[in-house]
GROMACS .gro file of C-alpha atoms in nm:
model
  473
    1MET     CA    1  -2.895  -0.356  -2.493
    2ARG     CA    2  -3.105  -0.474  -2.786
    3LEU     CA    3  -2.952  -0.190  -2.948
    4PHE     CA    4  -2.610  -0.197  -2.851
    5ILE     CA    5  -2.620  -0.573  -2.975
    6LEU     CA    6  -2.710  -0.457  -3.318
    7GLY     CA    7  -2.474  -0.219  -3.351
    8MET     CA    8  -2.200  -0.471  -3.253
    9ILE     CA    9  -2.327  -0.682  -3.509
   10ILE     CA   10  -2.349  -0.398  -3.766
   11GLY     CA   11  -2.007  -0.304  -3.701
   12PHE     CA   12  -1.881  -0.620  -3.838
   13LEU     CA   13  -2.088  -0.634  -4.144
   14PRO     CA   14  -1.885  -0.522  -4.505
   15MET     CA   15  -2.009  -0.161  -4.559
   16GLY     CA   16  -2.214  -0.251  -4.840
   17GLN     CA   17  -2.403  -0.484  -4.611
   18VAL     CA   18  -2.459  -0.246  -4.373
   19ASP     CA   19  -2.611   0.096  -4.607
   20ALA     CA   20  -2.873  -0.254  -4.772
   21ARG     CA   21  -2.982  -0.289  -4.409
   22SER     CA   22  -2.971   0.068  -4.316
   23ARG     CA   23  -3.188   0.168  -4.557
   24VAL     CA   24  -3.450  -0.108  -4.545
   25LEU     CA   25  -3.481   0.024  -4.176
   26SER     CA   26  -3.516   0.331  -4.274
   27THR     CA   27  -3.791   0.231  -4.589
   28ASN     CA   28  -3.996   0.044  -4.331
   29ARG     CA   29  -3.965   0.307  -4.070
   30ALA     CA   30  -4.104   0.570  -4.315
   31ALA     CA   31  -4.397   0.305  -4.398
   32ILE     CA   32  -4.443   0.194  -4.057
   33GLY     CA   33  -4.548   0.576  -3.980
   34ALA     CA   34  -4.733   0.637  -4.235
   35ALA     CA   35  -4.973   0.378  -4.174
   36THR     CA   36  -4.962   0.462  -3.832
   37ARG     CA   37  -5.125   0.801  -3.924
   38MET     CA   38  -5.338   0.630  -4.151
   39LEU     CA   39  -5.490   0.425  -3.902
   40LYS     CA   40  -5.515   0.617  -3.626
   41ALA     CA   41  -5.700   0.909  -3.826
   42HIS     CA   42  -5.949   0.657  -3.932
   43MET     CA   43  -6.008   0.600  -3.585
   44HIS     CA   44  -6.015   0.874  -3.476
   45ASN     CA   45  -6.287   1.002  -3.747
   46LEU     CA   46  -6.503   0.696  -3.710
   47ALA     CA   47  -6.492   0.631  -3.363
   48ILE     CA   48  -6.323   0.252  -3.412
   49PRO     CA   49  -6.267   0.171  -3.022
   50GLY     CA   50  -5.963  -0.074  -3.101
   51MET     CA   51  -5.765  -0.206  -3.421
   52GLN     CA   52  -5.447  -0.422  -3.451
   53ILE     CA   53  -5.237  -0.467  -3.776
   54ALA     CA   54  -4.914  -0.688  -3.820
   55VAL     CA   55  -4.677  -0.743  -4.152
   56SER     CA   56  -4.435  -0.948  -4.224
   57ILE     CA   57  -4.182  -0.970  -4.516
   58LYS     CA   58  -4.012  -1.306  -4.643
   59GLY     CA   59  -4.132  -1.482  -4.344
   60LYS     CA   60  -4.004  -1.234  -4.090
   61PRO     CA   61  -4.242  -0.997  -3.898
   62ILE     CA   62  -4.143  -0.655  -3.955
   63TRP     CA   63  -4.437  -0.463  -3.738
   64SER     CA   64  -4.675  -0.545  -3.527
   65GLU     CA   65  -4.867  -0.272  -3.340
   66SER     CA   66  -5.214  -0.283  -3.178
   67PHE     CA   67  -5.409   0.067  -3.136
   68GLY     CA   68  -5.708   0.163  -2.877
   69TYR     CA   69  -5.930  -0.038  -2.665
   70ALA     CA   70  -6.044  -0.396  -2.626
   71ASP     CA   71  -6.287  -0.274  -2.332
   72LEU     CA   72  -6.436   0.057  -2.391
   73GLU     CA   73  -6.606   0.099  -2.040
   74LYS     CA   74  -6.290  -0.099  -1.844
   75LYS     CA   75  -6.054   0.120  -2.070
   76ILE     CA   76  -5.856  -0.154  -2.119
   77LEU     CA   77  -5.605  -0.135  -2.427
   78VAL     CA   78  -5.588  -0.309  -2.699
   79SER     CA   79  -5.259  -0.557  -2.653
   80SER     CA   80  -5.084  -0.765  -2.898
   81SER     CA   81  -5.259  -1.085  -2.753
   82THR     CA   82  -5.571  -0.978  -2.789
   83SER     CA   83  -5.835  -1.166  -3.020
   84PHE     CA   84  -6.051  -1.034  -3.247
   85ARG     CA   85  -6.332  -1.171  -3.422
   86ILE     CA   86  -6.272  -1.262  -3.809
   87GLY     CA   87  -6.583  -1.311  -3.969
   88SER     CA   88  -6.542  -1.474  -4.300
   89VAL     CA   89  -6.140  -1.481  -4.265
   90SER     CA   90  -6.216  -1.837  -4.050
   91LYS     CA   91  -6.321  -1.958  -4.421
   92SER     CA   92  -5.950  -1.973  -4.526
   93LEU     CA   93  -5.841  -2.140  -4.185
   94THR     CA   94  -6.142  -2.357  -4.295
   95GLY     CA   95  -5.994  -2.411  -4.629
   96ALA     CA   96  -5.629  -2.491  -4.477
   97ALA     CA   97  -5.801  -2.775  -4.268
   98ILE     CA   98  -5.989  -2.910  -4.560
   99GLY     CA   99  -5.601  -2.897  -4.780
  100LEU     CA  100  -5.464  -3.072  -4.494
  101LEU     CA  101  -5.671  -3.355  -4.514
  102TYR     CA  102  -5.648  -3.392  -4.915
  103GLN     CA  103  -5.272  -3.376  -4.843
  104ARG     CA  104  -5.285  -3.693  -4.629
  105GLY     CA  105  -5.455  -3.893  -4.887
  106ALA     CA  106  -5.802  -3.906  -4.643
  107LEU     CA  107  -6.018  -3.646  -4.893
  108ASP     CA  108  -6.088  -3.624  -5.223
  109TRP     CA  109  -6.169  -3.254  -5.371
  110ASP     CA  110  -6.416  -3.416  -5.635
  111ALA     CA  111  -6.613  -3.684  -5.391
  112GLN     CA  112  -6.944  -3.593  -5.376
  113VAL     CA  113  -7.053  -3.471  -5.009
  114SER     CA  114  -7.270  -3.733  -4.956
  115ALA     CA  115  -6.967  -3.973  -4.917
  116TYR     CA  116  -6.864  -3.790  -4.606
  117VAL     CA  117  -7.205  -3.674  -4.476
  118PRO     CA  118  -7.507  -3.941  -4.587
  119SER     CA  119  -7.703  -3.754  -4.306
  120PHE     CA  120  -7.682  -3.466  -4.556
  121PRO     CA  121  -8.043  -3.502  -4.781
  122GLN     CA  122  -8.006  -3.547  -5.120
  123LYS     CA  123  -8.051  -3.250  -5.354
  124ARG     CA  124  -8.190  -3.269  -5.704
  125TRP     CA  125  -7.817  -3.275  -5.821
  126PRO     CA  126  -7.487  -3.410  -5.675
  127ILE     CA  127  -7.273  -3.158  -5.495
  128THR     CA  128  -6.877  -3.218  -5.455
  129VAL     CA  129  -6.641  -3.075  -5.171
  130ARG     CA  130  -6.458  -2.855  -5.420
  131GLN     CA  131  -6.773  -2.714  -5.545
  132ILE     CA  132  -6.868  -2.660  -5.225
  133ALA     CA  133  -6.558  -2.498  -5.141
  134GLY     CA  134  -6.532  -2.275  -5.441
  135HIS     CA  135  -6.871  -2.159  -5.359
  136ILE     CA  136  -7.032  -2.308  -5.730
  137SER     CA  137  -7.223  -2.528  -5.497
  138GLY     CA  138  -7.575  -2.385  -5.552
  139LEU     CA  139  -7.592  -2.422  -5.140
  140ARG     CA  140  -7.778  -2.077  -5.012
  141HIS     CA  141  -7.616  -1.793  -4.812
  142TYR     CA  142  -7.764  -1.567  -4.520
  143SER     CA  143  -8.101  -1.495  -4.625
  144THR     CA  144  -8.162  -1.240  -4.318
  145THR     CA  145  -7.944  -1.040  -4.061
  146ASP     CA  146  -8.110  -1.248  -3.820
  147GLU     CA  147  -7.915  -1.561  -3.989
  148ALA     CA  148  -7.612  -1.396  -3.959
  149SER     CA  149  -7.639  -1.330  -3.660
  150SER     CA  150  -7.811  -1.547  -3.478
  151ARG     CA  151  -7.831  -1.618  -3.106
  152LYS     CA  152  -7.946  -2.003  -3.116
  153HIS     CA  153  -7.672  -2.234  -2.946
  154TYR     CA  154  -7.587  -2.579  -3.131
  155THR     CA  155  -7.452  -2.801  -2.920
  156SER     CA  156  -7.268  -3.008  -3.240
  157VAL     CA  157  -7.186  -2.942  -3.624
  158LEU     CA  158  -7.412  -3.195  -3.783
  159GLN     CA  159  -7.707  -3.013  -3.557
  160SER     CA  160  -7.583  -2.662  -3.731
  161LEU     CA  161  -7.693  -2.832  -4.028
  162GLU     CA  162  -8.056  -2.811  -3.972
  163GLN     CA  163  -8.045  -2.438  -4.052
  164PHE     CA  164  -8.021  -2.463  -4.441
  165GLU     CA  165  -8.003  -2.863  -4.532
  166ASP     CA  166  -8.367  -2.912  -4.615
  167ASP     CA  167  -8.375  -2.590  -4.839
  168PRO     CA  168  -8.305  -2.657  -5.271
  169LEU     CA  169  -8.005  -2.549  -5.461
  170LEU     CA  170  -8.023  -2.235  -5.606
  171PHE     CA  171  -7.906  -2.410  -5.961
  172GLU     CA  172  -7.706  -2.668  -6.078
  173PRO     CA  173  -7.387  -2.731  -5.921
  174GLY     CA  174  -7.073  -2.570  -6.103
  175THR     CA  175  -7.289  -2.334  -6.339
  176GLN     CA  176  -7.296  -2.037  -6.124
  177PHE     CA  177  -7.105  -1.853  -5.855
  178GLU     CA  178  -7.299  -1.789  -5.518
  179TYR     CA  179  -7.107  -1.713  -5.214
  180SER     CA  180  -7.257  -1.928  -4.958
  181SER     CA  181  -7.132  -1.927  -4.617
  182TYR     CA  182  -7.357  -2.240  -4.516
  183GLY     CA  183  -7.181  -2.448  -4.748
  184TYR     CA  184  -6.833  -2.397  -4.515
  185VAL     CA  185  -7.042  -2.544  -4.233
  186LEU     CA  186  -7.115  -2.794  -4.460
  187LEU     CA  187  -6.767  -2.834  -4.494
  188SER     CA  188  -6.707  -2.840  -4.120
  189ALA     CA  189  -6.916  -3.174  -4.120
  190VAL     CA  190  -6.694  -3.326  -4.418
  191ILE     CA  191  -6.400  -3.236  -4.158
  192GLU     CA  192  -6.576  -3.427  -3.866
  193ALA     CA  193  -6.651  -3.743  -4.069
  194VAL     CA  194  -6.277  -3.749  -4.243
  195SER     CA  195  -6.079  -3.715  -3.934
  196LYS     CA  196  -6.323  -3.845  -3.628
  197ARG     CA  197  -6.260  -3.557  -3.443
  198PRO     CA  198  -6.469  -3.291  -3.369
  199PHE     CA  199  -6.443  -2.995  -3.615
  200THR     CA  200  -6.312  -2.790  -3.303
  201GLU     CA  201  -6.068  -3.003  -3.175
  202PHE     CA  202  -5.939  -3.054  -3.500
  203MET     CA  203  -5.876  -2.724  -3.595
  204MET     CA  204  -5.712  -2.642  -3.270
  205LYS     CA  205  -5.498  -2.936  -3.258
  206GLU     CA  206  -5.426  -2.965  -3.640
  207VAL     CA  207  -5.430  -2.635  -3.763
  208PHE     CA  208  -5.374  -2.314  -3.474
  209SER     CA  209  -5.136  -2.552  -3.266
  210PRO     CA  210  -4.860  -2.673  -3.529
  211LEU     CA  211  -4.900  -2.334  -3.634
  212HIS     CA  212  -4.870  -2.196  -3.313
  213MET     CA  213  -5.157  -1.960  -3.338
  214GLU     CA  214  -5.155  -1.911  -2.956
  215HIS     CA  215  -5.494  -1.662  -2.928
  216THR     CA  216  -5.649  -1.829  -3.252
  217THR     CA  217  -6.015  -1.984  -3.134
  218MET     CA  218  -6.358  -2.080  -3.180
  219ASP     CA  219  -6.574  -1.762  -3.070
  220PHE     CA  220  -6.738  -1.948  -2.787
  221PRO     CA  221  -7.031  -1.761  -2.582
  222ASP     CA  222  -7.004  -1.948  -2.253
  223THR     CA  223  -6.588  -1.947  -2.234
  224ASP     CA  224  -6.398  -1.714  -2.095
  225ILE     CA  225  -6.135  -1.657  -2.353
  226PRO     CA  226  -5.813  -1.486  -2.210
  227ALA     CA  227  -5.809  -1.126  -2.370
  228ARG     CA  228  -6.082  -1.128  -2.629
  229SER     CA  229  -6.194  -0.797  -2.702
  230ARG     CA  230  -6.523  -0.661  -2.634
  231PHE     CA  231  -6.730  -0.582  -2.983
  232TYR     CA  232  -6.893  -0.247  -3.077
  233SER     CA  233  -7.159  -0.129  -3.308
  234LEU     CA  234  -7.374   0.221  -3.355
  235ASP     CA  235  -7.678   0.291  -3.173
  236ASP     CA  236  -7.893   0.526  -3.336
  237SER     CA  237  -7.732   0.859  -3.199
  238ASP     CA  238  -7.424   0.699  -3.359
  239LYS     CA  239  -7.238   0.623  -3.045
  240ARG     CA  240  -7.030   0.320  -3.016
  241VAL     CA  241  -7.214   0.099  -2.760
  242GLU     CA  242  -7.148  -0.295  -2.695
  243ALA     CA  243  -7.290  -0.498  -3.008
  244PRO     CA  244  -7.556  -0.731  -2.954
  245PHE     CA  245  -7.489  -1.117  -2.828
  246VAL     CA  246  -7.489  -1.318  -3.110
  247ASP     CA  247  -7.403  -1.714  -3.089
  248ASN     CA  248  -7.147  -1.844  -3.362
  249SER     CA  249  -7.162  -2.208  -3.310
  250GLY     CA  250  -7.376  -2.253  -3.613
  251LYS     CA  251  -7.108  -2.122  -3.821
  252TRP     CA  252  -6.746  -2.202  -3.645
  253ALA     CA  253  -6.606  -2.278  -3.995
  254ALA     CA  254  -6.760  -1.982  -4.183
  255GLY     CA  255  -6.770  -1.700  -3.952
  256GLY     CA  256  -6.730  -1.845  -3.603
  257MET     CA  257  -6.334  -1.768  -3.507
  258VAL     CA  258  -6.090  -1.579  -3.271
  259SER     CA  259  -5.783  -1.416  -3.384
  260THR     CA  260  -5.494  -1.182  -3.347
  261ALA     CA  261  -5.301  -0.985  -3.605
  262ASN     CA  262  -4.999  -1.192  -3.581
  263ASP     CA  263  -5.167  -1.482  -3.537
  264LEU     CA  264  -5.287  -1.413  -3.873
  265ILE     CA  265  -4.948  -1.329  -4.040
  266LYS     CA  266  -4.800  -1.665  -3.908
  267PHE     CA  267  -5.066  -1.829  -4.087
  268GLY     CA  268  -5.000  -1.666  -4.446
  269ASP     CA  269  -4.614  -1.695  -4.400
  270ALA     CA  270  -4.668  -2.065  -4.319
  271LEU     CA  271  -4.844  -2.135  -4.670
  272LEU     CA  272  -4.613  -1.899  -4.851
  273HIS     CA  273  -4.278  -2.139  -4.721
  274ASP     CA  274  -4.462  -2.472  -4.723
  275SER     CA  275  -4.391  -2.539  -4.382
  276PHE     CA  276  -4.779  -2.658  -4.327
  277LEU     CA  277  -4.909  -2.778  -4.657
  278HIS     CA  278  -4.750  -2.846  -4.970
  279SER     CA  279  -4.680  -2.615  -5.244
  280ASP     CA  280  -4.911  -2.791  -5.471
  281VAL     CA  281  -5.218  -2.800  -5.229
  282VAL     CA  282  -5.195  -2.446  -5.169
  283ALA     CA  283  -5.174  -2.412  -5.538
  284THR     CA  284  -5.532  -2.584  -5.531
  285LEU     CA  285  -5.685  -2.357  -5.256
  286THR     CA  286  -5.536  -2.026  -5.421
  287THR     CA  287  -5.681  -2.109  -5.800
  288PRO     CA  288  -6.001  -1.959  -5.896
  289MET     CA  289  -6.291  -2.129  -5.946
  290LYS     CA  290  -6.475  -2.164  -6.303
  291THR     CA  291  -6.785  -2.233  -6.375
  292SER     CA  292  -6.910  -2.521  -6.649
  293ARG     CA  293  -6.910  -2.239  -6.927
  294GLY     CA  294  -6.564  -2.089  -6.848
  295GLU     CA  295  -6.657  -1.826  -6.614
  296ASP     CA  296  -6.354  -1.719  -6.383
  297THR     CA  297  -6.541  -1.671  -6.051
  298ARG     CA  298  -6.212  -1.504  -5.880
  299SER     CA  299  -6.303  -1.707  -5.596
  300CYS     CA  300  -6.061  -1.978  -5.443
  301ILE     CA  301  -6.087  -2.234  -5.144
  302GLY     CA  302  -6.141  -1.970  -4.861
  303TRP     CA  303  -5.974  -1.700  -5.078
  304GLU     CA  304  -6.025  -1.466  -5.333
  305ILE     CA  305  -5.789  -1.333  -5.613
  306ARG     CA  306  -5.728  -0.965  -5.656
  307HIS     CA  307  -5.496  -0.746  -5.776
  308ASP     CA  308  -5.434  -0.387  -5.630
  309GLU     CA  309  -5.336  -0.076  -5.812
  310ALA     CA  310  -5.003  -0.152  -5.930
  311ASN     CA  311  -5.134  -0.473  -6.053
  312ARG     CA  312  -4.974  -0.729  -5.794
  313ARG     CA  313  -5.122  -1.039  -5.791
  314VAL     CA  314  -5.273  -1.055  -5.422
  315ILE     CA  315  -5.451  -1.378  -5.225
  316VAL     CA  316  -5.726  -1.198  -4.985
  317ASN     CA  317  -6.012  -1.264  -4.780
  318ASP     CA  318  -6.188  -0.992  -4.544
  319GLY     CA  319  -6.448  -1.043  -4.327
  320SER     CA  320  -6.705  -0.824  -4.224
  321LEU     CA  321  -6.988  -0.817  -3.907
  322PRO     CA  322  -7.147  -0.552  -3.764
  323SER     CA  323  -6.877  -0.629  -3.444
  324ALA     CA  324  -6.598  -0.641  -3.636
  325ARG     CA  325  -6.405  -0.622  -3.943
  326ALA     CA  326  -6.065  -0.874  -4.059
  327VAL     CA  327  -5.823  -0.834  -4.373
  328LEU     CA  328  -5.537  -1.119  -4.470
  329ALA     CA  329  -5.361  -1.048  -4.770
  330ILE     CA  330  -5.080  -1.241  -4.888
  331TYR     CA  331  -4.844  -1.094  -5.176
  332PRO     CA  332  -4.690  -1.435  -5.313
  333LYS     CA  333  -4.401  -1.287  -5.553
  334GLU     CA  334  -4.330  -1.005  -5.302
  335GLN     CA  335  -4.390  -1.268  -4.984
  336LEU     CA  336  -4.566  -1.001  -4.778
  337VAL     CA  337  -4.814  -1.101  -4.577
  338ILE     CA  338  -5.086  -0.818  -4.400
  339ALA     CA  339  -5.316  -0.864  -4.162
  340VAL     CA  340  -5.528  -0.523  -3.970
  341LEU     CA  341  -5.871  -0.620  -3.738
  342ALA     CA  342  -6.125  -0.410  -3.571
  343ASN     CA  343  -6.311  -0.462  -3.307
  344THR     CA  344  -6.633  -0.273  -3.474
  345GLY     CA  345  -6.823  -0.326  -3.839
  346THR     CA  346  -7.077  -0.130  -3.857
  347GLY     CA  347  -7.012   0.238  -3.996
  348ILE     CA  348  -6.658   0.189  -4.089
  349PHE     CA  349  -6.487   0.158  -4.425
  350PHE     CA  350  -6.192  -0.059  -4.413
  351ASN     CA  351  -6.177  -0.429  -4.664
  352ARG     CA  352  -5.936  -0.538  -4.916
  353ASP     CA  353  -5.862  -0.196  -5.107
  354GLU     CA  354  -5.767  -0.017  -4.784
  355ALA     CA  355  -5.536  -0.297  -4.655
  356PHE     CA  356  -5.380  -0.262  -5.032
  357MET     CA  357  -5.286   0.100  -4.960
  358LEU     CA  358  -5.149   0.015  -4.679
  359ALA     CA  359  -4.932  -0.281  -4.814
  360ASP     CA  360  -4.828  -0.050  -5.073
  361LEU     CA  361  -4.642   0.164  -4.797
  362PHE     CA  362  -4.424  -0.150  -4.815
  363LEU     CA  363  -4.372  -0.245  -5.146
  364ASP     CA  364  -4.328   0.088  -5.303
  365PRO     CA  365  -4.196   0.317  -5.010
  366GLU     CA  366  -4.117   0.597  -5.306
  367GLY     CA  367  -4.188   0.975  -5.189
  368LEU     CA  368  -4.262   0.874  -4.797
  369SER     CA  369  -3.884   1.006  -4.718
  370PRO     CA  370  -3.896   1.303  -4.953
  371SER     CA  371  -3.586   1.577  -5.000
  372LYS     CA  372  -3.587   1.933  -4.878
  373GLN     CA  373  -3.631   2.061  -5.210
  374GLU     CA  374  -3.943   1.798  -5.252
  375LEU     CA  375  -4.103   1.884  -4.967
  376THR     CA  376  -4.056   2.257  -5.031
  377ALA     CA  377  -4.258   2.236  -5.373
  378ALA     CA  378  -4.496   2.008  -5.286
  379VAL     CA  379  -4.667   2.279  -5.005
  380GLY     CA  380  -4.951   2.548  -5.143
  381GLU     CA  381  -5.303   2.514  -5.194
  382TYR     CA  382  -5.476   2.370  -5.523
  383ALA     CA  383  -5.818   2.459  -5.657
  384TYR     CA  384  -5.959   2.135  -5.825
  385SER     CA  385  -6.237   1.972  -5.988
  386THR     CA  386  -6.389   1.653  -6.010
  387PHE     CA  387  -6.694   1.428  -6.041
  388PHE     CA  388  -6.803   1.220  -5.745
  389ASP     CA  389  -7.071   1.038  -5.637
  390GLU     CA  390  -7.347   1.154  -5.900
  391ASP     CA  391  -7.220   1.546  -5.789
  392SER     CA  392  -6.988   1.773  -5.993
  393ILE     CA  393  -6.685   1.902  -5.715
  394ASN     CA  394  -6.521   2.241  -5.696
  395GLY     CA  395  -6.277   2.169  -5.388
  396THR     CA  396  -5.963   2.258  -5.255
  397ILE     CA  397  -5.686   2.035  -5.159
  398LYS     CA  398  -5.408   2.270  -4.903
  399ILE     CA  399  -5.051   2.089  -4.816
  400THR     CA  400  -4.823   2.274  -4.568
  401LEU     CA  401  -4.502   2.216  -4.388
  402GLN     CA  402  -4.469   2.131  -4.047
  403LYS     CA  403  -4.178   2.051  -3.781
  404GLY     CA  404  -4.029   1.864  -4.150
  405GLN     CA  405  -4.332   1.669  -4.224
  406LEU     CA  406  -4.612   1.734  -4.465
  407GLN     CA  407  -4.986   1.741  -4.384
  408GLY     CA  408  -5.255   1.787  -4.597
  409SER     CA  409  -5.623   1.843  -4.566
  410MET     CA  410  -5.904   1.836  -4.841
  411THR     CA  411  -6.249   2.001  -4.905
  412ILE     CA  412  -6.501   1.769  -5.108
  413PRO     CA  413  -6.847   1.955  -5.128
  414ASN     CA  414  -7.110   1.682  -5.170
  415ARG     CA  415  -7.358   1.500  -5.019
  416PHE     CA  416  -7.158   1.209  -4.929
  417PHE     CA  417  -6.890   1.430  -4.730
  418LYS     CA  418  -7.145   1.695  -4.625
  419ASP     CA  419  -6.919   2.001  -4.698
  420ARG     CA  420  -6.671   1.924  -4.492
  421SER     CA  421  -6.307   1.979  -4.463
  422VAL     CA  422  -6.101   1.632  -4.402
  423SER     CA  423  -5.741   1.597  -4.271
  424ILE     CA  424  -5.500   1.373  -4.498
  425PRO     CA  425  -5.285   1.190  -4.296
  426VAL     CA  426  -5.002   1.100  -4.530
  427VAL     CA  427  -4.854   1.292  -4.795
  428ALA     CA  428  -4.573   1.153  -4.988
  429VAL     CA  429  -4.366   1.333  -5.261
  430SER     CA  430  -4.226   1.156  -5.586
  431GLY     CA  431  -4.042   1.406  -5.807
  432SER     CA  432  -4.317   1.602  -5.968
  433THR     CA  433  -4.624   1.424  -5.798
  434ILE     CA  434  -4.758   1.439  -5.495
  435HIS     CA  435  -4.957   1.124  -5.309
  436LEU     CA  436  -5.218   1.216  -5.067
  437LEU     CA  437  -5.342   0.877  -4.923
  438GLY     CA  438  -5.583   0.784  -4.673
  439THR     CA  439  -5.829   1.076  -4.614
  440PRO     CA  440  -5.967   0.920  -4.290
  441GLY     CA  441  -6.293   0.727  -4.291
  442ASN     CA  442  -6.293   0.757  -4.683
  443TRP     CA  443  -5.962   0.560  -4.793
  444ILE     CA  444  -5.967   0.810  -5.095
  445SER     CA  445  -5.617   0.851  -5.284
  446VAL     CA  446  -5.564   1.156  -5.472
  447ASN     CA  447  -5.212   1.171  -5.717
  448LEU     CA  448  -5.137   1.555  -5.832
  449ASN     CA  449  -4.897   1.609  -6.141
  450LEU     CA  450  -4.721   1.902  -6.058
  451SER     CA  451  -4.544   1.940  -6.378
  452GLN     CA  452  -4.825   2.106  -6.528
  453PRO     CA  453  -4.905   2.477  -6.516
  454THR     CA  454  -5.241   2.360  -6.426
  455ILE     CA  455  -5.256   2.046  -6.193
  456LYS     CA  456  -5.347   1.729  -6.306
  457GLY     CA  457  -5.429   1.397  -6.111
  458GLU     CA  458  -5.665   1.115  -5.998
  459TRP     CA  459  -5.848   1.013  -5.744
  460ARG     CA  460  -5.931   0.640  -5.619
  461PHE     CA  461  -6.204   0.541  -5.383
  462GLY     CA  462  -6.199   0.158  -5.392
  463PRO     CA  463  -6.316   0.072  -5.738
  464LEU     CA  464  -6.439   0.375  -5.832
  465ARG     CA  465  -6.245   0.655  -6.042
  466GLY     CA  466  -6.227   0.983  -6.132
  467SER     CA  467  -5.998   1.252  -6.285
  468LEU     CA  468  -5.805   1.578  -6.089
  469VAL     CA  469  -5.827   1.907  -6.308
  470GLY     CA  470  -5.739   2.225  -6.157
  471LEU     CA  471  -5.521   2.553  -6.085
  472ARG     CA  472  -5.219   2.602  -5.833
  473LYS     CA  473  -5.282   2.871  -5.618
   0.00000   0.00000   0.00000
């Protein structure tokens, strides 16, 4: 019925609008297909139990999908309402809460923290709210894995400050950058003091509820949260097992929340379209901090500013836990928001660079729907040489055509990949260039230029880059 109604609507549109709409649908469909193959290959190669992804463009959700299991033992599938731990993406939500209090005139960014939390011990130098939020306060981060994965329960935010409140500052505030999750724990005490409400209540009623984030809450260890995923790590035999118990009451604001991909893109869209915070407040949240010497930290209030491979500006944050991975990326100019969640974090690659690759499929889809001539021209086996992981590599790339779709595999003979041949989930062709995307488990991107007698190309793996030179067989 929905397809029939859509067909009726399209039937009354001018032909130009129909063609444009058709191109958009076709482009998104190709991007979704490519992204799905990348995620499924990644999950299979690294035994990731479950994942979620959601994408919106110009305020409209265009894709939301769930993969795998929320509970391996009971074989419960991930659904759109399954909530995952989001780690440090929690800081983005906490930053928005601080911004909301500033917008209401209740908080001063440059006030000393002692003005709001007088019980917090005086330090050698005064600390401001802005410095804490931008990780230039001198407050320390977790010093051990046990601190990050604490099992101790705290009955209040003020009590949780005992984890670090008596420690000296690492440096004079403003002079250096030092990432600090404990800083955001202190910010939750500021939020309580200013709002005169418990931090958890303020977040639920003033942030999550207005944005209709129905599946976002704190990762309460003693509460049955509907549809919360179970979380997994690796045992000594590289088997996925349930992750050890943690109690996140000591770091709600810094890394203790659960959410869904759909809820996170609602949050991202709200920041883009001034429906929650005013544009000047969002600008404050997303402007990188500078040290007193003028050094750009790239770190904002709950966010970082990065640029992807095409030099597009991205507002991004990711969460990395032994039991979870989370990425939320906002492309302000293109108005694209993408969120990806996984219910394990041990032994997997999935951070901002991988999210940027997925976003690029929607922002630059050229080559995802090649012509028959381009498909035929790409088929072949390629010998290449390069240098990676301190090794000289001589490997092969093989591209075949099956059922109208290009498929690829690549041998990477070095100690990192252990001489194995790995499949390539996405092969795209654009003119004389073949793009090989998302080698499973490692997210290598390879571009080959076929206009030369010998192949010339490049590979990238996170921040690493290298050249490819070889012969086409």
